[in-house]
PDB file of C-alpha atoms in Angstrom:
ATOM      1  CA  UNK A 639     -44.929 -30.183 -47.284  1.00 49.00           C
ATOM      2  CA  UNK A 640     -46.922 -29.110 -44.245  1.00 57.00           C
ATOM      3  CA  UNK A 641     -47.485 -32.726 -43.226  1.00 59.00           C
ATOM      4  CA  UNK A 642     -43.765 -33.476 -43.491  1.00 54.00           C
ATOM      5  CA  UNK A 643     -42.922 -30.418 -41.409  1.00 60.00           C
ATOM      6  CA  UNK A 644     -45.456 -31.387 -38.740  1.00 51.00           C
ATOM      7  CA  UNK A 645     -44.162 -34.955 -38.691  1.00 59.00           C
ATOM      8  CA  UNK A 646     -40.574 -33.800 -38.323  1.00 60.00           C
ATOM      9  CA  UNK A 647     -41.515 -31.487 -35.451  1.00 62.00           C
ATOM     10  CA  UNK A 648     -43.356 -34.281 -33.657  1.00 56.00           C
ATOM     11  CA  UNK A 649     -40.403 -36.573 -34.231  1.00 59.00           C
ATOM     12  CA  UNK A 650     -37.990 -34.040 -32.797  1.00 65.00           C
ATOM     13  CA  UNK A 651     -40.169 -33.515 -29.729  1.00 67.00           C
ATOM     14  CA  UNK A 652     -40.500 -37.251 -29.143  1.00 62.00           C
ATOM     15  CA  UNK A 653     -36.769 -37.718 -29.580  1.00 63.00           C
ATOM     16  CA  UNK A 654     -36.027 -34.853 -27.224  1.00 70.00           C
ATOM     17  CA  UNK A 655     -38.440 -36.277 -24.650  1.00 63.00           C
ATOM     18  CA  UNK A 656     -36.878 -39.730 -24.876  1.00 69.00           C
ATOM     19  CA  UNK A 657     -33.430 -38.188 -24.560  1.00 70.00           C
ATOM     20  CA  UNK A 658     -34.433 -36.366 -21.374  1.00 73.00           C
ATOM     21  CA  UNK A 659     -36.027 -39.551 -20.004  1.00 68.00           C
ATOM     22  CA  UNK A 660     -32.907 -41.607 -20.677  1.00 73.00           C
ATOM     23  CA  UNK A 661     -30.651 -38.921 -19.234  1.00 75.00           C
ATOM     24  CA  UNK A 662     -32.697 -38.610 -16.054  1.00 73.00           C
ATOM     25  CA  UNK A 663     -33.043 -42.337 -15.374  1.00 80.00           C
ATOM     26  CA  UNK A 664     -29.841 -43.798 -16.805  1.00 84.00           C
ATOM     27  CA  UNK A 665     -27.811 -43.155 -13.650  1.00 84.00           C
ATOM     28  CA  UNK A 666     -30.613 -44.522 -11.484  1.00 83.00           C
ATOM     29  CA  UNK A 667     -30.780 -47.845 -13.317  1.00 86.00           C
ATOM     30  CA  UNK A 668     -26.991 -48.026 -13.487  1.00 89.00           C
ATOM     31  CA  UNK A 669     -26.830 -47.712  -9.697  1.00 88.00           C
ATOM     32  CA  UNK A 670     -29.489 -50.400  -9.352  1.00 86.00           C
ATOM     33  CA  UNK A 671     -27.413 -52.685 -11.551  1.00 89.00           C
ATOM     34  CA  UNK A 672     -24.314 -52.065  -9.448  1.00 91.00           C
ATOM     35  CA  UNK A 673     -26.318 -52.698  -6.284  1.00 88.00           C
ATOM     36  CA  UNK A 674     -27.604 -55.992  -7.684  1.00 86.00           C
ATOM     37  CA  UNK A 675     -24.112 -57.101  -8.667  1.00 89.00           C
ATOM     38  CA  UNK A 676     -22.517 -56.068  -5.367  1.00 88.00           C
ATOM     39  CA  UNK A 677     -25.270 -57.776  -3.351  1.00 86.00           C
ATOM     40  CA  UNK A 678     -24.893 -61.022  -5.287  1.00 86.00           C
ATOM     41  CA  UNK A 679     -21.123 -61.016  -4.890  1.00 87.00           C
ATOM     42  CA  UNK A 680     -20.960 -59.794  -1.293  1.00 82.00           C
ATOM     43  CA  UNK A 681     -24.032 -61.655   0.015  1.00 77.00           C
ATOM     44  CA  UNK A 682     -24.668 -59.057   2.724  1.00 80.00           C
ATOM     45  CA  UNK A 683     -27.946 -59.706   4.588  1.00 83.00           C
ATOM     46  CA  UNK A 684     -28.366 -55.986   5.233  1.00 88.00           C
ATOM     47  CA  UNK A 685     -28.398 -55.035   1.532  1.00 89.00           C
ATOM     48  CA  UNK A 686     -30.486 -57.603  -0.363  1.00 91.00           C
ATOM     49  CA  UNK A 687     -30.486 -57.458  -4.173  1.00 91.00           C
ATOM     50  CA  UNK A 688     -33.080 -55.135  -5.714  1.00 92.00           C
ATOM     51  CA  UNK A 689     -34.740 -58.127  -7.381  1.00 93.00           C
ATOM     52  CA  UNK A 690     -35.430 -59.638  -3.950  1.00 93.00           C
ATOM     53  CA  UNK A 691     -36.812 -56.318  -2.741  1.00 93.00           C
ATOM     54  CA  UNK A 692     -39.144 -56.133  -5.745  1.00 94.00           C
ATOM     55  CA  UNK A 693     -40.308 -59.709  -5.135  1.00 94.00           C
ATOM     56  CA  UNK A 694     -40.958 -58.950  -1.461  1.00 93.00           C
ATOM     57  CA  UNK A 695     -42.837 -55.771  -2.409  1.00 93.00           C
ATOM     58  CA  UNK A 696     -45.085 -57.566  -4.882  1.00 93.00           C
ATOM     59  CA  UNK A 697     -45.867 -60.271  -2.325  1.00 92.00           C
ATOM     60  CA  UNK A 698     -46.504 -57.674   0.373  1.00 92.00           C
ATOM     61  CA  UNK A 699     -48.860 -55.398  -1.548  1.00 92.00           C
ATOM     62  CA  UNK A 700     -50.167 -57.023  -4.752  1.00 92.00           C
ATOM     63  CA  UNK A 701     -51.192 -60.586  -3.892  1.00 89.00           C
ATOM     64  CA  UNK A 702     -54.677 -59.815  -2.637  1.00 87.00           C
ATOM     65  CA  UNK A 703     -58.000 -61.004  -4.070  1.00 89.00           C
ATOM     66  CA  UNK A 704     -59.475 -59.575  -7.242  1.00 87.00           C
ATOM     67  CA  UNK A 705     -62.302 -58.021  -5.224  1.00 88.00           C
ATOM     68  CA  UNK A 706     -59.665 -55.762  -3.627  1.00 88.00           C
ATOM     69  CA  UNK A 707     -57.994 -54.986  -6.970  1.00 87.00           C
ATOM     70  CA  UNK A 708     -55.276 -57.498  -5.976  1.00 88.00           C
ATOM     71  CA  UNK A 709     -54.223 -55.256  -3.094  1.00 90.00           C
ATOM     72  CA  UNK A 710     -53.407 -57.039   0.147  1.00 90.00           C
ATOM     73  CA  UNK A 711     -54.811 -56.262   3.572  1.00 92.00           C
ATOM     74  CA  UNK A 712     -51.464 -54.650   4.394  1.00 93.00           C
ATOM     75  CA  UNK A 713     -52.263 -51.830   1.975  1.00 93.00           C
ATOM     76  CA  UNK A 714     -55.588 -51.113   3.662  1.00 94.00           C
ATOM     77  CA  UNK A 715     -54.354 -51.632   7.223  1.00 93.00           C
ATOM     78  CA  UNK A 716     -51.032 -49.792   7.015  1.00 94.00           C
ATOM     79  CA  UNK A 717     -50.468 -47.831   3.800  1.00 95.00           C
ATOM     80  CA  UNK A 718     -53.811 -46.050   3.484  1.00 95.00           C
ATOM     81  CA  UNK A 719     -53.927 -44.927   7.147  1.00 94.00           C
ATOM     82  CA  UNK A 720     -50.446 -43.445   6.766  1.00 95.00           C
ATOM     83  CA  UNK A 721     -51.492 -41.617   3.611  1.00 96.00           C
ATOM     84  CA  UNK A 722     -54.550 -40.272   5.413  1.00 95.00           C
ATOM     85  CA  UNK A 723     -52.461 -38.984   8.306  1.00 94.00           C
ATOM     86  CA  UNK A 724     -49.910 -37.401   5.997  1.00 96.00           C
ATOM     87  CA  UNK A 725     -52.368 -35.649   3.717  1.00 96.00           C
ATOM     88  CA  UNK A 726     -54.802 -34.786   6.508  1.00 96.00           C
ATOM     89  CA  UNK A 727     -52.114 -33.187   8.648  1.00 96.00           C
ATOM     90  CA  UNK A 728     -50.665 -31.390   5.638  1.00 97.00           C
ATOM     91  CA  UNK A 729     -54.029 -29.993   4.538  1.00 97.00           C
ATOM     92  CA  UNK A 730     -54.818 -28.756   8.038  1.00 97.00           C
ATOM     93  CA  UNK A 731     -51.359 -27.212   8.378  1.00 97.00           C
ATOM     94  CA  UNK A 732     -51.735 -25.587   4.962  1.00 96.00           C
ATOM     95  CA  UNK A 733     -55.164 -24.144   5.714  1.00 96.00           C
ATOM     96  CA  UNK A 734     -54.093 -22.796   9.105  1.00 96.00           C
ATOM     97  CA  UNK A 735     -50.801 -21.492   7.740  1.00 96.00           C
ATOM     98  CA  UNK A 736     -52.394 -19.626   4.842  1.00 95.00           C
ATOM     99  CA  UNK A 737     -55.176 -18.152   6.995  1.00 94.00           C
ATOM    100  CA  UNK A 738     -52.811 -16.967   9.737  1.00 94.00           C
ATOM    101  CA  UNK A 739     -50.224 -15.855   7.190  1.00 93.00           C
ATOM    102  CA  UNK A 740     -52.689 -13.649   5.327  1.00 92.00           C
ATOM    103  CA  UNK A 741     -53.927 -12.099   8.575  1.00 91.00           C
ATOM    104  CA  UNK A 742     -50.419 -11.433   9.884  1.00 92.00           C
ATOM    105  CA  UNK A 743     -49.156 -10.290   6.502  1.00 89.00           C
ATOM    106  CA  UNK A 744     -51.862  -7.645   6.238  1.00 84.00           C
ATOM    107  CA  UNK A 745     -51.364  -6.544   9.847  1.00 84.00           C
ATOM    108  CA  UNK A 746     -48.888  -3.733  10.423  1.00 82.00           C
ATOM    109  CA  UNK A 747     -47.663  -4.920  13.805  1.00 83.00           C
ATOM    110  CA  UNK A 748     -48.881  -8.508  14.063  1.00 83.00           C
ATOM    111  CA  UNK A 749     -45.506 -10.122  13.417  1.00 87.00           C
ATOM    112  CA  UNK A 750     -43.861  -7.750  15.884  1.00 84.00           C
ATOM    113  CA  UNK A 751     -45.848  -9.417  18.661  1.00 88.00           C
ATOM    114  CA  UNK A 752     -45.832 -13.064  17.562  1.00 89.00           C
ATOM    115  CA  UNK A 753     -42.542 -13.163  15.643  1.00 87.00           C
ATOM    116  CA  UNK A 754     -40.370 -14.022  18.684  1.00 89.00           C
ATOM    117  CA  UNK A 755     -42.856 -16.704  19.750  1.00 90.00           C
ATOM    118  CA  UNK A 756     -42.819 -18.232  16.265  1.00 89.00           C
ATOM    119  CA  UNK A 757     -39.023 -18.161  16.215  1.00 90.00           C
ATOM    120  CA  UNK A 758     -38.942 -20.069  19.507  1.00 91.00           C
ATOM    121  CA  UNK A 759     -41.376 -22.776  18.395  1.00 90.00           C
ATOM    122  CA  UNK A 760     -39.661 -23.124  15.016  1.00 89.00           C
ATOM    123  CA  UNK A 761     -36.358 -23.810  16.759  1.00 90.00           C
ATOM    124  CA  UNK A 762     -37.838 -26.818  18.584  1.00 90.00           C
ATOM    125  CA  UNK A 763     -37.394 -30.001  16.482  1.00 90.00           C
ATOM    126  CA  UNK A 764     -40.893 -31.438  15.923  1.00 89.00           C
ATOM    127  CA  UNK A 765     -39.813 -35.033  16.762  1.00 89.00           C
ATOM    128  CA  UNK A 766     -38.728 -33.801  20.201  1.00 89.00           C
ATOM    129  CA  UNK A 767     -42.333 -32.821  20.942  1.00 89.00           C
ATOM    130  CA  UNK A 768     -43.791 -36.228  20.105  1.00 89.00           C
ATOM    131  CA  UNK A 769     -43.752 -37.263  23.814  1.00 89.00           C
ATOM    132  CA  UNK A 770     -45.748 -34.116  24.576  1.00 90.00           C
ATOM    133  CA  UNK A 771     -48.314 -34.985  21.914  1.00 90.00           C
ATOM    134  CA  UNK A 772     -48.498 -38.545  23.292  1.00 89.00           C
ATOM    135  CA  UNK A 773     -49.348 -37.121  26.725  1.00 89.00           C
ATOM    136  CA  UNK A 774     -51.939 -34.770  25.224  1.00 89.00           C
ATOM    137  CA  UNK A 775     -53.611 -37.087  22.706  1.00 88.00           C
ATOM    138  CA  UNK A 776     -52.426 -40.594  23.584  1.00 85.00           C
ATOM    139  CA  UNK A 777     -51.251 -43.125  21.034  1.00 83.00           C
ATOM    140  CA  UNK A 778     -53.210 -42.840  17.833  1.00 84.00           C
ATOM    141  CA  UNK A 779     -54.105 -40.573  14.928  1.00 86.00           C
ATOM    142  CA  UNK A 780     -54.523 -37.498  17.135  1.00 89.00           C
ATOM    143  CA  UNK A 781     -50.903 -37.586  18.248  1.00 91.00           C
ATOM    144  CA  UNK A 782     -49.629 -38.176  14.713  1.00 92.00           C
ATOM    145  CA  UNK A 783     -51.810 -35.483  13.160  1.00 93.00           C
ATOM    146  CA  UNK A 784     -50.798 -32.992  15.843  1.00 92.00           C
ATOM    147  CA  UNK A 785     -47.114 -33.721  15.261  1.00 93.00           C
ATOM    148  CA  UNK A 786     -47.506 -33.264  11.517  1.00 95.00           C
ATOM    149  CA  UNK A 787     -49.422 -30.001  11.866  1.00 95.00           C
ATOM    150  CA  UNK A 788     -46.885 -28.539  14.286  1.00 94.00           C
ATOM    151  CA  UNK A 789     -43.940 -29.319  12.031  1.00 95.00           C
ATOM    152  CA  UNK A 790     -45.546 -28.567   8.669  1.00 96.00           C
ATOM    153  CA  UNK A 791     -47.270 -25.284   9.437  1.00 96.00           C
ATOM    154  CA  UNK A 792     -44.177 -23.083   9.654  1.00 95.00           C
ATOM    155  CA  UNK A 793     -43.066 -23.053   5.990  1.00 95.00           C
ATOM    156  CA  UNK A 794     -46.618 -22.260   4.884  1.00 96.00           C
ATOM    157  CA  UNK A 795     -47.202 -19.617   7.539  1.00 95.00           C
ATOM    158  CA  UNK A 796     -43.961 -17.713   7.084  1.00 94.00           C
ATOM    159  CA  UNK A 797     -43.971 -17.940   3.283  1.00 95.00           C
ATOM    160  CA  UNK A 798     -47.544 -16.656   3.225  1.00 95.00           C
ATOM    161  CA  UNK A 799     -46.628 -13.713   5.455  1.00 94.00           C
ATOM    162  CA  UNK A 800     -43.682 -12.893   3.218  1.00 92.00           C
ATOM    163  CA  UNK A 801     -45.754 -13.271   0.058  1.00 91.00           C
ATOM    164  CA  UNK A 802     -48.599 -11.100   1.325  1.00 90.00           C
ATOM    165  CA  UNK A 803     -46.206  -8.377   2.428  1.00 89.00           C
ATOM    166  CA  UNK A 804     -44.583  -8.334  -1.006  1.00 86.00           C
ATOM    167  CA  UNK A 805     -47.855  -7.543  -2.810  1.00 79.00           C
ATOM    168  CA  UNK A 806     -47.693  -4.223  -4.651  1.00 76.00           C
ATOM    169  CA  UNK A 807     -49.391  -1.666  -2.437  1.00 77.00           C
ATOM    170  CA  UNK A 808     -50.682   0.193  -5.504  1.00 79.00           C
ATOM    171  CA  UNK A 809     -52.880  -2.780  -6.385  1.00 73.00           C
ATOM    172  CA  UNK A 810     -54.348  -2.880  -2.905  1.00 73.00           C
ATOM    173  CA  UNK A 811     -54.912   0.880  -2.796  1.00 74.00           C
ATOM    174  CA  UNK A 812     -56.619   0.725  -6.195  1.00 77.00           C
ATOM    175  CA  UNK A 813     -58.943  -2.013  -4.989  1.00 73.00           C
ATOM    176  CA  UNK A 814     -59.744  -0.040  -1.858  1.00 73.00           C
ATOM    177  CA  UNK A 815     -60.445   3.104  -3.879  1.00 77.00           C
ATOM    178  CA  UNK A 816     -63.169   1.217  -5.736  1.00 76.00           C
ATOM    179  CA  UNK A 817     -64.567   0.146  -2.355  1.00 76.00           C
ATOM    180  CA  UNK A 818     -64.347  -3.502  -3.188  1.00 75.00           C
ATOM    181  CA  UNK A 819     -65.176  -5.865  -0.321  1.00 79.00           C
ATOM    182  CA  UNK A 820     -62.185  -6.931   1.736  1.00 75.00           C
ATOM    183  CA  UNK A 821     -62.812 -10.597   1.030  1.00 77.00           C
ATOM    184  CA  UNK A 822     -62.803  -9.872  -2.707  1.00 76.00           C
ATOM    185  CA  UNK A 823     -59.471  -8.056  -2.894  1.00 76.00           C
ATOM    186  CA  UNK A 824     -57.842 -10.577  -0.575  1.00 79.00           C
ATOM    187  CA  UNK A 825     -59.078 -13.410  -2.781  1.00 81.00           C
ATOM    188  CA  UNK A 826     -58.499 -11.701  -6.139  1.00 80.00           C
ATOM    189  CA  UNK A 827     -55.368  -9.609  -5.506  1.00 82.00           C
ATOM    190  CA  UNK A 828     -53.467 -10.664  -2.398  1.00 83.00           C
ATOM    191  CA  UNK A 829     -53.633 -14.445  -2.728  1.00 86.00           C
ATOM    192  CA  UNK A 830     -52.775 -14.591  -6.471  1.00 87.00           C
ATOM    193  CA  UNK A 831     -49.826 -12.242  -5.991  1.00 86.00           C
ATOM    194  CA  UNK A 832     -48.568 -14.229  -3.003  1.00 89.00           C
ATOM    195  CA  UNK A 833     -49.313 -17.545  -4.725  1.00 90.00           C
ATOM    196  CA  UNK A 834     -45.737 -18.493  -5.739  1.00 92.00           C
ATOM    197  CA  UNK A 835     -44.420 -18.136  -2.201  1.00 94.00           C
ATOM    198  CA  UNK A 836     -47.444 -19.887  -0.730  1.00 95.00           C
ATOM    199  CA  UNK A 837     -46.937 -22.840  -3.049  1.00 95.00           C
ATOM    200  CA  UNK A 838     -43.243 -22.951  -2.185  1.00 95.00           C
ATOM    201  CA  UNK A 839     -44.181 -23.244   1.486  1.00 96.00           C
ATOM    202  CA  UNK A 840     -46.816 -25.888   0.777  1.00 96.00           C
ATOM    203  CA  UNK A 841     -44.341 -27.961  -1.200  1.00 96.00           C
ATOM    204  CA  UNK A 842     -41.798 -27.913   1.616  1.00 96.00           C
ATOM    205  CA  UNK A 843     -44.440 -28.680   4.227  1.00 97.00           C
ATOM    206  CA  UNK A 844     -45.581 -31.720   2.221  1.00 97.00           C
ATOM    207  CA  UNK A 845     -42.117 -33.255   2.517  1.00 95.00           C
ATOM    208  CA  UNK A 846     -42.063 -32.442   6.230  1.00 96.00           C
ATOM    209  CA  UNK A 847     -45.486 -34.074   6.656  1.00 96.00           C
ATOM    210  CA  UNK A 848     -44.274 -37.321   5.108  1.00 96.00           C
ATOM    211  CA  UNK A 849     -41.185 -37.306   7.314  1.00 95.00           C
ATOM    212  CA  UNK A 850     -43.131 -36.628  10.510  1.00 95.00           C
ATOM    213  CA  UNK A 851     -45.683 -39.289   9.622  1.00 95.00           C
ATOM    214  CA  UNK A 852     -42.921 -41.897   9.614  1.00 95.00           C
ATOM    215  CA  UNK A 853     -41.303 -40.628  12.817  1.00 94.00           C
ATOM    216  CA  UNK A 854     -44.587 -40.423  14.731  1.00 93.00           C
ATOM    217  CA  UNK A 855     -45.538 -43.948  13.639  1.00 92.00           C
ATOM    218  CA  UNK A 856     -42.133 -45.286  14.649  1.00 91.00           C
ATOM    219  CA  UNK A 857     -42.645 -43.921  18.153  1.00 86.00           C
ATOM    220  CA  UNK A 858     -46.337 -44.262  18.893  1.00 78.00           C
ATOM    221  CA  UNK A 859     -48.574 -46.187  16.516  1.00 83.00           C
ATOM    222  CA  UNK A 860     -50.096 -49.622  16.215  1.00 86.00           C
ATOM    223  CA  UNK A 861     -50.165 -49.566  12.423  1.00 90.00           C
ATOM    224  CA  UNK A 862     -48.884 -47.592   9.474  1.00 92.00           C
ATOM    225  CA  UNK A 863     -45.787 -47.519   7.307  1.00 95.00           C
ATOM    226  CA  UNK A 864     -43.495 -46.413  10.122  1.00 93.00           C
ATOM    227  CA  UNK A 865     -44.743 -49.142  12.467  1.00 93.00           C
ATOM    228  CA  UNK A 866     -44.387 -51.784   9.740  1.00 94.00           C
ATOM    229  CA  UNK A 867     -40.882 -50.563   8.956  1.00 94.00           C
ATOM    230  CA  UNK A 868     -39.909 -50.926  12.611  1.00 94.00           C
ATOM    231  CA  UNK A 869     -41.468 -54.401  12.831  1.00 94.00           C
ATOM    232  CA  UNK A 870     -39.538 -55.570   9.766  1.00 94.00           C
ATOM    233  CA  UNK A 871     -36.277 -54.199  11.178  1.00 93.00           C
ATOM    234  CA  UNK A 872     -36.826 -55.878  14.556  1.00 93.00           C
ATOM    235  CA  UNK A 873     -37.622 -59.178  12.821  1.00 93.00           C
ATOM    236  CA  UNK A 874     -34.428 -58.869  10.722  1.00 93.00           C
ATOM    237  CA  UNK A 875     -36.550 -59.199   7.581  1.00 93.00           C
ATOM    238  CA  UNK A 876     -34.356 -56.912   5.501  1.00 94.00           C
ATOM    239  CA  UNK A 877     -36.064 -57.400   2.096  1.00 93.00           C
ATOM    240  CA  UNK A 878     -39.337 -56.411   3.772  1.00 94.00           C
ATOM    241  CA  UNK A 879     -37.666 -53.453   5.491  1.00 95.00           C
ATOM    242  CA  UNK A 880     -36.272 -52.227   2.188  1.00 95.00           C
ATOM    243  CA  UNK A 881     -39.712 -52.658   0.600  1.00 96.00           C
ATOM    244  CA  UNK A 882     -41.130 -50.130   3.049  1.00 96.00           C
ATOM    245  CA  UNK A 883     -38.206 -47.789   2.445  1.00 95.00           C
ATOM    246  CA  UNK A 884     -38.756 -48.006  -1.312  1.00 94.00           C
ATOM    247  CA  UNK A 885     -42.449 -47.270  -0.794  1.00 96.00           C
ATOM    248  CA  UNK A 886     -41.579 -44.139   1.170  1.00 96.00           C
ATOM    249  CA  UNK A 887     -39.295 -43.015  -1.634  1.00 94.00           C
ATOM    250  CA  UNK A 888     -42.020 -43.611  -4.206  1.00 95.00           C
ATOM    251  CA  UNK A 889     -44.550 -41.724  -2.097  1.00 96.00           C
ATOM    252  CA  UNK A 890     -42.211 -38.767  -1.755  1.00 95.00           C
ATOM    253  CA  UNK A 891     -41.533 -38.753  -5.480  1.00 94.00           C
ATOM    254  CA  UNK A 892     -45.230 -39.091  -6.305  1.00 95.00           C
ATOM    255  CA  UNK A 893     -46.290 -36.347  -3.898  1.00 96.00           C
ATOM    256  CA  UNK A 894     -43.705 -33.982  -5.329  1.00 95.00           C
ATOM    257  CA  UNK A 895     -44.622 -34.742  -8.952  1.00 94.00           C
ATOM    258  CA  UNK A 896     -48.348 -34.345  -8.292  1.00 96.00           C
ATOM    259  CA  UNK A 897     -47.825 -31.109  -6.386  1.00 96.00           C
ATOM    260  CA  UNK A 898     -45.641 -29.642  -9.141  1.00 94.00           C
ATOM    261  CA  UNK A 899     -48.325 -30.504 -11.707  1.00 93.00           C
ATOM    262  CA  UNK A 900     -50.991 -28.745  -9.632  1.00 93.00           C
ATOM    263  CA  UNK A 901     -48.706 -25.775  -8.985  1.00 92.00           C
ATOM    264  CA  UNK A 902     -47.900 -25.386 -12.665  1.00 90.00           C
ATOM    265  CA  UNK A 903     -51.583 -25.463 -13.546  1.00 90.00           C
ATOM    266  CA  UNK A 904     -52.672 -23.021 -10.841  1.00 88.00           C
ATOM    267  CA  UNK A 905     -49.806 -20.600 -11.534  1.00 86.00           C
ATOM    268  CA  UNK A 906     -49.814 -21.020 -15.306  1.00 83.00           C
ATOM    269  CA  UNK A 907     -50.531 -17.296 -15.718  1.00 74.00           C
ATOM    270  CA  UNK A 908     -47.011 -16.532 -14.566  1.00 71.00           C
ATOM    271  CA  UNK A 909     -44.541 -16.043 -17.442  1.00 64.00           C
ATOM    272  CA  UNK A 910     -41.785 -17.857 -15.518  1.00 58.00           C
ATOM    273  CA  UNK A 911     -43.905 -21.022 -15.427  1.00 54.00           C
ATOM    274  CA  UNK A 912     -44.101 -21.352 -19.201  1.00 49.00           C
ATOM    275  CA  UNK A 913     -42.102 -24.221 -20.527  1.00 45.00           C
ATOM    276  CA  UNK A 914     -41.319 -25.575 -17.085  1.00 48.00           C
ATOM    277  CA  UNK A 915     -40.502 -29.289 -16.972  1.00 43.00           C
TER     278      UNK A 915
END
């Protein structure tokens, strides 16, 4: 009887999981089917059929030698550098944002002095400052990393300040009464309590980092996904152009899924995270 009950529970969970999977992806594949049909009937060069885009993508990225795991040189020359710029700029922006946010959040008057300055810089669109970064760093990774850091730091910084300020003062006073080292109560009390807001800022800044990576490479780069996308557009190779666009979509989806998995694991102690999909 116990075995039958366990089997039925597993069956229900599998069925429920398949139902969610079908529900989430049914519309996506239906739209792909409509796109394929409309492209075949309309024969528009600007919107090639998805099957042609898939074929171009496979040829572009997965026709390399076995010694390179069948990855082409394009992956190593363009995709990996873009990933390095995105993640490198995001990690630097996250580290700086959290460090400054904790310091300003614990300061009584810190934001009173720098708040107007932050509001001014936040109002400047990061792509508009790319020419400034080109003058400062020249064409290359320095300009792209600087652009990413400038645009991605604000969600982390401001969310960290808000999260640190929302920590229950009783917890901090209790830690101080036991004369615990400052580094200990910041690490063990302040950061865990502010964790949800910090992760919300990091998640938003990751999307901004991917966006700014593309924009900075479109403007001033000799390689990368953005540069390759521009080259394909200028050559009127639309299947290749759409291949790069699809890759950007997959990267955004993958970054978000991986970040949510890490966030759920790090913040699993929170009751609101239980049962999250």
